[in-house]
Each structure stands twice: as C-alpha cells, then as structure tokens.
CSV table of C-alpha atoms in Angstrom, one decimal:
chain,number,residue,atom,x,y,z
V,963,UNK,CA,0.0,0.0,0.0
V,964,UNK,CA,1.1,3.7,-1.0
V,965,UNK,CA,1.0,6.0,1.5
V,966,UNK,CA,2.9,9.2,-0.6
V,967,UNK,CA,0.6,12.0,0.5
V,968,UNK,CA,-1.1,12.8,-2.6
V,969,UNK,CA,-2.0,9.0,-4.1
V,970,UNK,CA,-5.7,8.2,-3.8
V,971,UNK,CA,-7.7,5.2,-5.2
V,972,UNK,CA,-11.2,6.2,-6.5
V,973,UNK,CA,-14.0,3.1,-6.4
V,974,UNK,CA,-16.3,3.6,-9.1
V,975,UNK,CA,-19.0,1.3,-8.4
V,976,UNK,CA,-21.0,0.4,-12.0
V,977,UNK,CA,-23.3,-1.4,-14.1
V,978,UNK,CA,-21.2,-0.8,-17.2
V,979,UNK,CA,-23.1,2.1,-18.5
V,980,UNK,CA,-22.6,4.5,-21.3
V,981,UNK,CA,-21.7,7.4,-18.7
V,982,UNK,CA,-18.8,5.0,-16.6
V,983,UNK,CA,-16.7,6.6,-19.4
V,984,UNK,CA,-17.1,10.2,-18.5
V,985,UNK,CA,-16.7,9.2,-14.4
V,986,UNK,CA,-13.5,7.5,-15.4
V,987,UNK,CA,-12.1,10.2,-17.5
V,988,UNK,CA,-12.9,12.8,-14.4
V,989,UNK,CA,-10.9,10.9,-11.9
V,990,UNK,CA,-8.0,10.5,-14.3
V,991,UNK,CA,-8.3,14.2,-15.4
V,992,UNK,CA,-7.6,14.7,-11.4
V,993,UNK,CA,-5.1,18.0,-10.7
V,994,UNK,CA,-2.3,17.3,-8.9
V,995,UNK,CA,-3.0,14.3,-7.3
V,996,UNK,CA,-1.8,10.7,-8.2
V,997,UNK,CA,-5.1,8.6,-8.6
V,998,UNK,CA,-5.8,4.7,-9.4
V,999,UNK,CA,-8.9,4.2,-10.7
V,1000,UNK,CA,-11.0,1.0,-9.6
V,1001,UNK,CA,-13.9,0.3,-11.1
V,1002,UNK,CA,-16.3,-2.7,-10.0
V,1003,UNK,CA,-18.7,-3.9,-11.9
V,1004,UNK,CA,-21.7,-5.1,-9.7
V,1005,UNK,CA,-24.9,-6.3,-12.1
V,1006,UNK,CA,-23.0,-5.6,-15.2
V,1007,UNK,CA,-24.8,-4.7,-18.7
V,1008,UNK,CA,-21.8,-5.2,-20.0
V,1009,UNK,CA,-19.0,-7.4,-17.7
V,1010,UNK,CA,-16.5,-6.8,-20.5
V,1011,UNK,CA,-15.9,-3.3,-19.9
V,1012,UNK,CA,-12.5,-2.3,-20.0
V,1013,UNK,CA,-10.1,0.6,-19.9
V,1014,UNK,CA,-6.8,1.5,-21.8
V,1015,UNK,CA,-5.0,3.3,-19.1
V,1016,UNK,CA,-2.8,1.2,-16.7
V,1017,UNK,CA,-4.2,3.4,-13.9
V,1018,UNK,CA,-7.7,1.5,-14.3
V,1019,UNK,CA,-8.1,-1.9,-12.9
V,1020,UNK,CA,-11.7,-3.6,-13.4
V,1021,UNK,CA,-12.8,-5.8,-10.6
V,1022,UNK,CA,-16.0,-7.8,-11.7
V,1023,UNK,CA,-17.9,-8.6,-8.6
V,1024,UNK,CA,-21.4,-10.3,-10.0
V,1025,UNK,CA,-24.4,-9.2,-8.6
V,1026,UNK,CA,-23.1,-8.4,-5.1
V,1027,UNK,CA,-25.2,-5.1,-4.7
V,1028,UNK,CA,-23.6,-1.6,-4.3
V,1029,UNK,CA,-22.2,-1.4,-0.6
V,1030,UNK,CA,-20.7,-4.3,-1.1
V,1031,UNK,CA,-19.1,-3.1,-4.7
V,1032,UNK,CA,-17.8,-0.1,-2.6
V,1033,UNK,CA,-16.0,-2.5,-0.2
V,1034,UNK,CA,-14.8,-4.9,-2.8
V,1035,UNK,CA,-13.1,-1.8,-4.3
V,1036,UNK,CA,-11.7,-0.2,-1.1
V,1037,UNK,CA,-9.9,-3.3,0.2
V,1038,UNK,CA,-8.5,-4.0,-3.1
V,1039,UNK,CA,-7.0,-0.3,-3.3
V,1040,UNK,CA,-3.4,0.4,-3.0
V,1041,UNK,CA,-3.7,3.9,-1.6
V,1042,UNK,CA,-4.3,5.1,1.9
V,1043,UNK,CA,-7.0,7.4,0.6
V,1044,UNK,CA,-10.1,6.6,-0.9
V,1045,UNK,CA,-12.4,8.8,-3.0
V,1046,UNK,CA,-15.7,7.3,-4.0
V,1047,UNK,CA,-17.2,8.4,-7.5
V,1048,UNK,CA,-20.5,6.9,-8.4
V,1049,UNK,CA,-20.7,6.2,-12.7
V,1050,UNK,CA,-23.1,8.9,-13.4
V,1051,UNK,CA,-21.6,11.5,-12.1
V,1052,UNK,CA,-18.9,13.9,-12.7
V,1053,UNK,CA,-16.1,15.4,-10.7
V,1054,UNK,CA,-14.5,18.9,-11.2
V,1055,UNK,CA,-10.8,18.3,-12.3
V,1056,UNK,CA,-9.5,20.1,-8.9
V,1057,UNK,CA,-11.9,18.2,-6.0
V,1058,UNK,CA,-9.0,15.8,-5.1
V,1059,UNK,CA,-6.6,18.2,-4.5
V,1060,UNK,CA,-8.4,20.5,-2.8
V,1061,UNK,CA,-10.5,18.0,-0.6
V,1062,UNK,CA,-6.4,16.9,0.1
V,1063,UNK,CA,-5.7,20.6,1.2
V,1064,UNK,CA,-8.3,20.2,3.5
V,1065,UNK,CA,-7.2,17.5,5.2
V,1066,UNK,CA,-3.4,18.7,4.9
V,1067,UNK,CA,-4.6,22.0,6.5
V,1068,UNK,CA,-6.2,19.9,9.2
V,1069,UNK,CA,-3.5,17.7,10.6
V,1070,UNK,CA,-5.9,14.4,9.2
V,1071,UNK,CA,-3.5,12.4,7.0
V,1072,UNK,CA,-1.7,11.0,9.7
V,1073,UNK,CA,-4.8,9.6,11.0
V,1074,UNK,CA,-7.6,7.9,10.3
V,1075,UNK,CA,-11.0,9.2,11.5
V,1076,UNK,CA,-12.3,11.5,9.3
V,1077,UNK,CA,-14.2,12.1,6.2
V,1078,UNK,CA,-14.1,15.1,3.7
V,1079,UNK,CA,-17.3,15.8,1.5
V,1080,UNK,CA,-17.9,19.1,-0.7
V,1081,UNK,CA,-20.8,21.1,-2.4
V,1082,UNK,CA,-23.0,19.4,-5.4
V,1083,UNK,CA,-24.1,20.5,-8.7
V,1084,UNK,CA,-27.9,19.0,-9.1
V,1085,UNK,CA,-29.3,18.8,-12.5
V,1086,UNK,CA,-32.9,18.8,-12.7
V,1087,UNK,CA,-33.6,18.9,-16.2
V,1088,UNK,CA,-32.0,21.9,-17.8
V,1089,UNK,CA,-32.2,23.6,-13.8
V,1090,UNK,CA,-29.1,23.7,-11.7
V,1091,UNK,CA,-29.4,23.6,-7.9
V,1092,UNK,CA,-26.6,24.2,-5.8
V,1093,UNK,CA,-26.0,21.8,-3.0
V,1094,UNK,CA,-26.1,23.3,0.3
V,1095,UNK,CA,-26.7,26.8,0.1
V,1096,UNK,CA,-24.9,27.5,2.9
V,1097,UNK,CA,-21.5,25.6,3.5
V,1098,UNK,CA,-21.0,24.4,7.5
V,1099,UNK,CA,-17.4,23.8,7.6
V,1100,UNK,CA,-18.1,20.7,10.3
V,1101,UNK,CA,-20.8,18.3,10.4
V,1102,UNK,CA,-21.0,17.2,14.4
V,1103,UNK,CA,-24.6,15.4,14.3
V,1104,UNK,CA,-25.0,13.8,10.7
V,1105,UNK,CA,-28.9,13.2,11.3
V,1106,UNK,CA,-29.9,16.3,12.4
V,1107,UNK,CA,-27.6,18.4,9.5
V,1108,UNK,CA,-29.2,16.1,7.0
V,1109,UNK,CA,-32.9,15.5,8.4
V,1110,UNK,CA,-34.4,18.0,10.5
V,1111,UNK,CA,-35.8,20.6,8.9
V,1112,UNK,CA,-35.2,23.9,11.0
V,1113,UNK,CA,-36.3,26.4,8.5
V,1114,UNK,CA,-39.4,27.0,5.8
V,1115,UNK,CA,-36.5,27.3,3.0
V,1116,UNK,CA,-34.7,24.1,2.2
V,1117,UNK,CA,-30.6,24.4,3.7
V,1118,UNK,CA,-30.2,21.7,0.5
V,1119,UNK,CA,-28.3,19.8,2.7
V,1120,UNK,CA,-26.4,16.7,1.6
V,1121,UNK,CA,-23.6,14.4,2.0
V,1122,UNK,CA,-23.6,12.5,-1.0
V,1123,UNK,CA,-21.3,9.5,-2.2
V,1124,UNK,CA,-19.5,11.2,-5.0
V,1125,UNK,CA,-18.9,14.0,-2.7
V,1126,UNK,CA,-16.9,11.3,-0.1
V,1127,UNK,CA,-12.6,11.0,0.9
V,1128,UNK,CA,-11.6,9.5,3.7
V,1129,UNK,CA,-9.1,6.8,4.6
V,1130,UNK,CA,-8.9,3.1,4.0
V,1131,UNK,CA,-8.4,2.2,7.2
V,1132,UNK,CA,-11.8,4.1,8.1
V,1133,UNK,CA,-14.0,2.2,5.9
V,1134,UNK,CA,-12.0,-1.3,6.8
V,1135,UNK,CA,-13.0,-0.3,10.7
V,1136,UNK,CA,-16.5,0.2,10.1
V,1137,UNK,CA,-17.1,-1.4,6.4
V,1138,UNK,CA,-19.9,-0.1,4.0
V,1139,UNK,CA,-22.8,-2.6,5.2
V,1140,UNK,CA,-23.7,-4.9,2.1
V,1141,UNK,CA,-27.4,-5.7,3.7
V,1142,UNK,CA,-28.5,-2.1,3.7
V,1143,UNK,CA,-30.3,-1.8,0.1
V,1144,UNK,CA,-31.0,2.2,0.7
V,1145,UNK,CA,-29.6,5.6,2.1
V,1146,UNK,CA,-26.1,3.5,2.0
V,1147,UNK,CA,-24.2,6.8,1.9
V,1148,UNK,CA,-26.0,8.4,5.0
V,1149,UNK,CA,-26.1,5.1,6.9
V,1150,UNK,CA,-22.6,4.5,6.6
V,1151,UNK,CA,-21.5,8.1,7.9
V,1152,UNK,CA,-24.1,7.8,10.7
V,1153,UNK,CA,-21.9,5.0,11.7
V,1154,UNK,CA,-18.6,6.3,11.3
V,1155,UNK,CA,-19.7,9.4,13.6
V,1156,UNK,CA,-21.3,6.9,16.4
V,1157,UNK,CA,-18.5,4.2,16.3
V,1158,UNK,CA,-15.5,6.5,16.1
V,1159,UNK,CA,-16.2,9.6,16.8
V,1160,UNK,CA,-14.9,10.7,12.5
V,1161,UNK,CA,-14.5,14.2,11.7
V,1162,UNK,CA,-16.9,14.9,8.3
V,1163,UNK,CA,-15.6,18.1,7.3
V,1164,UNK,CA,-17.4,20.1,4.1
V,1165,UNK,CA,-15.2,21.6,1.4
V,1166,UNK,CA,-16.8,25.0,0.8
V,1167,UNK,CA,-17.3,24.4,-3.0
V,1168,UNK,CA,-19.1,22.8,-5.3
V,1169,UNK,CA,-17.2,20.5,-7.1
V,1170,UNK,CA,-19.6,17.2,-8.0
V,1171,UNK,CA,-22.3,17.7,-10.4
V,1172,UNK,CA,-25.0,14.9,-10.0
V,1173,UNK,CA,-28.4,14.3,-12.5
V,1174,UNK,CA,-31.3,14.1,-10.0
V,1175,UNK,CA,-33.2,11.1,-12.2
V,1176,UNK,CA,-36.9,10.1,-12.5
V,1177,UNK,CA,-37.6,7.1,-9.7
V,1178,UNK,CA,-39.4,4.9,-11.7
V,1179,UNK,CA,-41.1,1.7,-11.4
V,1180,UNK,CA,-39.5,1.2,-8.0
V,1181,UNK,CA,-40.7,4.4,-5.8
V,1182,UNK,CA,-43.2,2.0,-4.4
V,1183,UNK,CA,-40.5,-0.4,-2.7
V,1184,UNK,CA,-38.2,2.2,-2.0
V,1185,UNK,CA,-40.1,3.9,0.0
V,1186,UNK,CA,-40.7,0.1,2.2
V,1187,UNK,CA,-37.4,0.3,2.4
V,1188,UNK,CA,-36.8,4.1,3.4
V,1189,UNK,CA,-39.2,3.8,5.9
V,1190,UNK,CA,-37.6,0.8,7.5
V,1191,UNK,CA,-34.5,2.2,7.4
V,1192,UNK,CA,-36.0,5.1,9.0
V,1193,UNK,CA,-37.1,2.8,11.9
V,1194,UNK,CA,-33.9,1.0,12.6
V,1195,UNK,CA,-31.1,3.9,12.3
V,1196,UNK,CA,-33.2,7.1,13.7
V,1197,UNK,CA,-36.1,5.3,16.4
V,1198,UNK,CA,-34.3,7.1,18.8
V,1199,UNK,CA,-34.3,10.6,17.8
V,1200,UNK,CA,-38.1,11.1,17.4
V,1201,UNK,CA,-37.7,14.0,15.3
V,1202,UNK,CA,-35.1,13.2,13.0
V,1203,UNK,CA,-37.4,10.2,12.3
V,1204,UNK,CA,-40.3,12.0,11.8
V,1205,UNK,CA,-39.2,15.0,9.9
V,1206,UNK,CA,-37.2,12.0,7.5
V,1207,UNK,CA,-39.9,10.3,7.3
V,1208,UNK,CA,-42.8,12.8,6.5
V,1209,UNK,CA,-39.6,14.4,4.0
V,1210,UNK,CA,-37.5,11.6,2.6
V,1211,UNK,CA,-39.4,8.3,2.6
V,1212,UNK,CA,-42.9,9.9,1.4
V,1213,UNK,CA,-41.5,11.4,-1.9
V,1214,UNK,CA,-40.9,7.9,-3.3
V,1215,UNK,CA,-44.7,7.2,-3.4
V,1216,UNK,CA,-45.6,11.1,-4.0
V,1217,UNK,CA,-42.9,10.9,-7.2
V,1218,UNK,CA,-44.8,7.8,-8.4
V,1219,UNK,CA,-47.9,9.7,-8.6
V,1220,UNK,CA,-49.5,7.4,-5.7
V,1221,UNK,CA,-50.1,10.4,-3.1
V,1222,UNK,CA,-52.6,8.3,-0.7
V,1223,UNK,CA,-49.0,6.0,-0.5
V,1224,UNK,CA,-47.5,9.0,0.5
V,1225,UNK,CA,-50.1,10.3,2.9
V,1226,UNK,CA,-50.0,6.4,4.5
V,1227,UNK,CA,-46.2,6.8,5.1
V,1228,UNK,CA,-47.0,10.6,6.6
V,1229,UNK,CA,-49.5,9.0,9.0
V,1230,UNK,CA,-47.5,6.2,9.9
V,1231,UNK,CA,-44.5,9.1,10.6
V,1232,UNK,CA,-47.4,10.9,13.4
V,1233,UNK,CA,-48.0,7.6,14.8
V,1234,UNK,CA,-44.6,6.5,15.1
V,1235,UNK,CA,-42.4,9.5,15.6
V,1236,UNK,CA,-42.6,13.4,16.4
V,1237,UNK,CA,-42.4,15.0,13.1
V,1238,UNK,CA,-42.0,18.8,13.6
V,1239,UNK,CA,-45.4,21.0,12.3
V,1240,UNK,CA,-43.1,22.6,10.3
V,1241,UNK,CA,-41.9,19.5,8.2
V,1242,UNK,CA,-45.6,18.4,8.5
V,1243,UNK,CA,-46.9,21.4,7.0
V,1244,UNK,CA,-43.8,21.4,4.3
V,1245,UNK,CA,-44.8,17.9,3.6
V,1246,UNK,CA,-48.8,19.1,3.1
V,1247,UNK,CA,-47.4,21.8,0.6
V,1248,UNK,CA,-46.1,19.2,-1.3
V,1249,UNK,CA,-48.8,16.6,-1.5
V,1250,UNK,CA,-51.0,19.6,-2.7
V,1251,UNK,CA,-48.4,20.6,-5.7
V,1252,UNK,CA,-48.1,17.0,-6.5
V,1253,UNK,CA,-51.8,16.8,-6.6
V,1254,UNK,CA,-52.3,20.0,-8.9
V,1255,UNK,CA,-49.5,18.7,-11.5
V,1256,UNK,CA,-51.4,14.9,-11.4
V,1257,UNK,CA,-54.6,16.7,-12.4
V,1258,UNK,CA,-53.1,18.9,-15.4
V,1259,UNK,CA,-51.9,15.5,-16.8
C-alpha cells in the first residue's frame, strides 16, 4: 500500500453504462494528485468493460449489490485514501486536490478518522441547484444536518457519495454494510460518527455535479425500504425520524404519482415518531403541488 501524501484510489462502483466513461475520464483528469482508478462492476450490462489506461483496474464482482461493490473496491485499493465516484456523475478536475488541502490543512492524514465531503451540482432537467446553500465547515450530528428541517426554505443539505474521501483504514473499521439496500451513503457516515467519533468536514465548494433522475417503477419499494431504514437507524431521535420520514421516505410514493402512498407513510410518521409541524406542513405543501401537477396531466 502507498502511503505518498497525494496517491488516492477512486472506487467507481458500476453497471457498465454508457456514462462509466465520462466518471472514469474525471478521476484521471484529477489535478495534482496521483489517482488509481478501480472500477467494479456489480450487475454488469456489459462485464467486459475495459479501460486502456494502466491506472484503471476492473474488478467484476457479479451481482453483489452496491455497498458491497464499494467494499470490494476499497480493500482491493493500493492507496491510503479513498475517494468514491458513483458512474453517473462527474467530478471537477480540482476536488482531489483541494479536498487533500483540507485535510493537509487539518492535521488528518496522519490519521484515520475522518471524512471530507464538498458542495453538489444537481441537475434537474436543464435547472441547476446548488447543493447546500450555505456551507458548514463541520458536520458534528449527521442526522440532524441532514434530516431535520429547522427552517421553511430548504438548507439543500447533503452528503452525497460522489462527494466522499476518507481513509482506507476508516472504511476497513467500520465497512460499508452490504445488507443495507438504501440511504447507504448516510447510513454508513451515521456509523462512522457513532462508532468512532470521525470528523466529516465540508469543502466549501461545489465541485460534483449529479443528474437528480426520475424514480421509476421502484418508488413503491423504496419507500418500504426508506421507511424501514428510518425505523432502525433514527427510532431514537423522534424527530429526526419524523421530519425524514414525512420528507424523505414519502416522496418515493408522491414521485410515483400514488399520493394516498404518501399520505399512508405521513400517518405512519405521526404515529410512530414526532415530526415537527413545520416538516408536517412542508410535507402538506407538497402533497398539494403533486396533486395540482397529477390533475393537469
């Protein structure tokens, strides 16, 4: 294993698709920074997929889900630092090297608890969003930054996988679960900040651009899954859980089209948890706009 300063393996978890190209050709475009690029193909289209560049080894891992992709490709990385890259999305050519000035600025690469993420780039059609809108330099309570909704205007938080560098050694300690199906980024830093007490630090620009996709056919069981998620990692924090649930797990109906699905998971959420009025009433706005578009159709 390499531990020169500025050598970092990037996992790029993929199907094979047309856009693992372009996800490939932003993490070798990388500025100052020596990168390998490991790319694991998990439910391929295509299992041949290969790359000219000696700096890309393909791992084919079968149909062994995405956390456990993400593991396969950390433990088989050669460098101390892992960035993950998910195949859809795209990287500025700079985030490495500045996500490493971060951590060189910090004292961190000596050690091995901590995580760096940075500012997104959310397409939404031929919108842009910008990803928060307000940069916290430290994220101390990852449920609450991501969940609770404190004010009537979105913070856009997020702390999304593309986004993610951290050590090896972190994500050997407390490995990427390969059971949990949903949420797998947020899970997996919920753990790292409960088990050993990580720093998640936030690069104050944008540097990942991401394509916020339709959901699909599978809204429906996604949101079965959200909500058990929901009820395993956040029982504990009644309002986290609530304002997630009422937020988060009822879009995937509401996106669907099925709104009395997303007022059932709402309910549940009153029953269950202690959703704050204000997410309550955020969630009500949406069901009605949702509503209004299904009619005009």
């Amino acid at each position: 294993m390499s531990y020169a300063a500025r050598d970092c393996s990037v996992v790029i978890p993929s199907t094979g698709r047309a856009s693992l190209h372009n996800a490939v050709a932003d993490a070798l475009a990388q500025t100052s920074v020596n990168v390998e690029v490991i790319v694991v193909l998990n439910n391929a289209e295509d299992d041949t997929w290969s790359h000219p560049d000696s700096r890309v080894r393909v791992i084919r891992a079968g149909d062994s889900g995405s956390n456990a992709a993400r593991q396969i490709g950390i433990r088989a990385a050669r460098c101390a630092y892992i960035a993950l890259l998910d195949d859809d999305d795209r990287w500025a050519p700079q985030k490495l090297q500045l996500q490493f000035a971060v951590a060189e600025d910090h004292d961190l690469l000596t050690t091995e608890d901590w995580v760096i993420s940075c500012g997104v780039e959310k397409l939404r059609g031929s919108a842009v969003e910008l990803w928060p809108r307000r940069f916290d330099a430290e994220v101390l309570d990852v449920p609450r930054y991501l969940f609770r909704r404190d004010s009537w205007r979105s913070a856009r938080h997020q702390l999304q996988s593309s986004t993610l560098f951290f050590p090896k050694a972190l994500a050997l300690a407390v490995p990427f679960d390969a059971s949990v199906k949903i949420h797998m980024d947020w899970d997996w830093l919920i753990k790292v900040r409960d088990l050993r007490d990580a720093r998640i630090l936030i690069l104050d620009r944008h540097l990942v651009r991401y394509e916020q996709l339709a959901q699909g056919i599978t809204s429906r069981s996604r949101a079965a899954l959200s909500v058990a998620w929901a009820d395993q990692v956040l029982r504990s924090r009644p309002r986290d859980h609530g304002d997630f649930l009422v937020l988060f797990s009822a879009r995937f109906p509401m996106l669907q089209g099925d709104l009395s699905g997303s007022r059932r998971v709402i309910s549940q959420a009153r029953t269950t948890s202690a959703p704050s009025l204000r997410a309550q009433v955020i969630a009500r706005a949406n069901l009605l706009r949702a509503a209004s578009r299904k009619r005009r159709l």
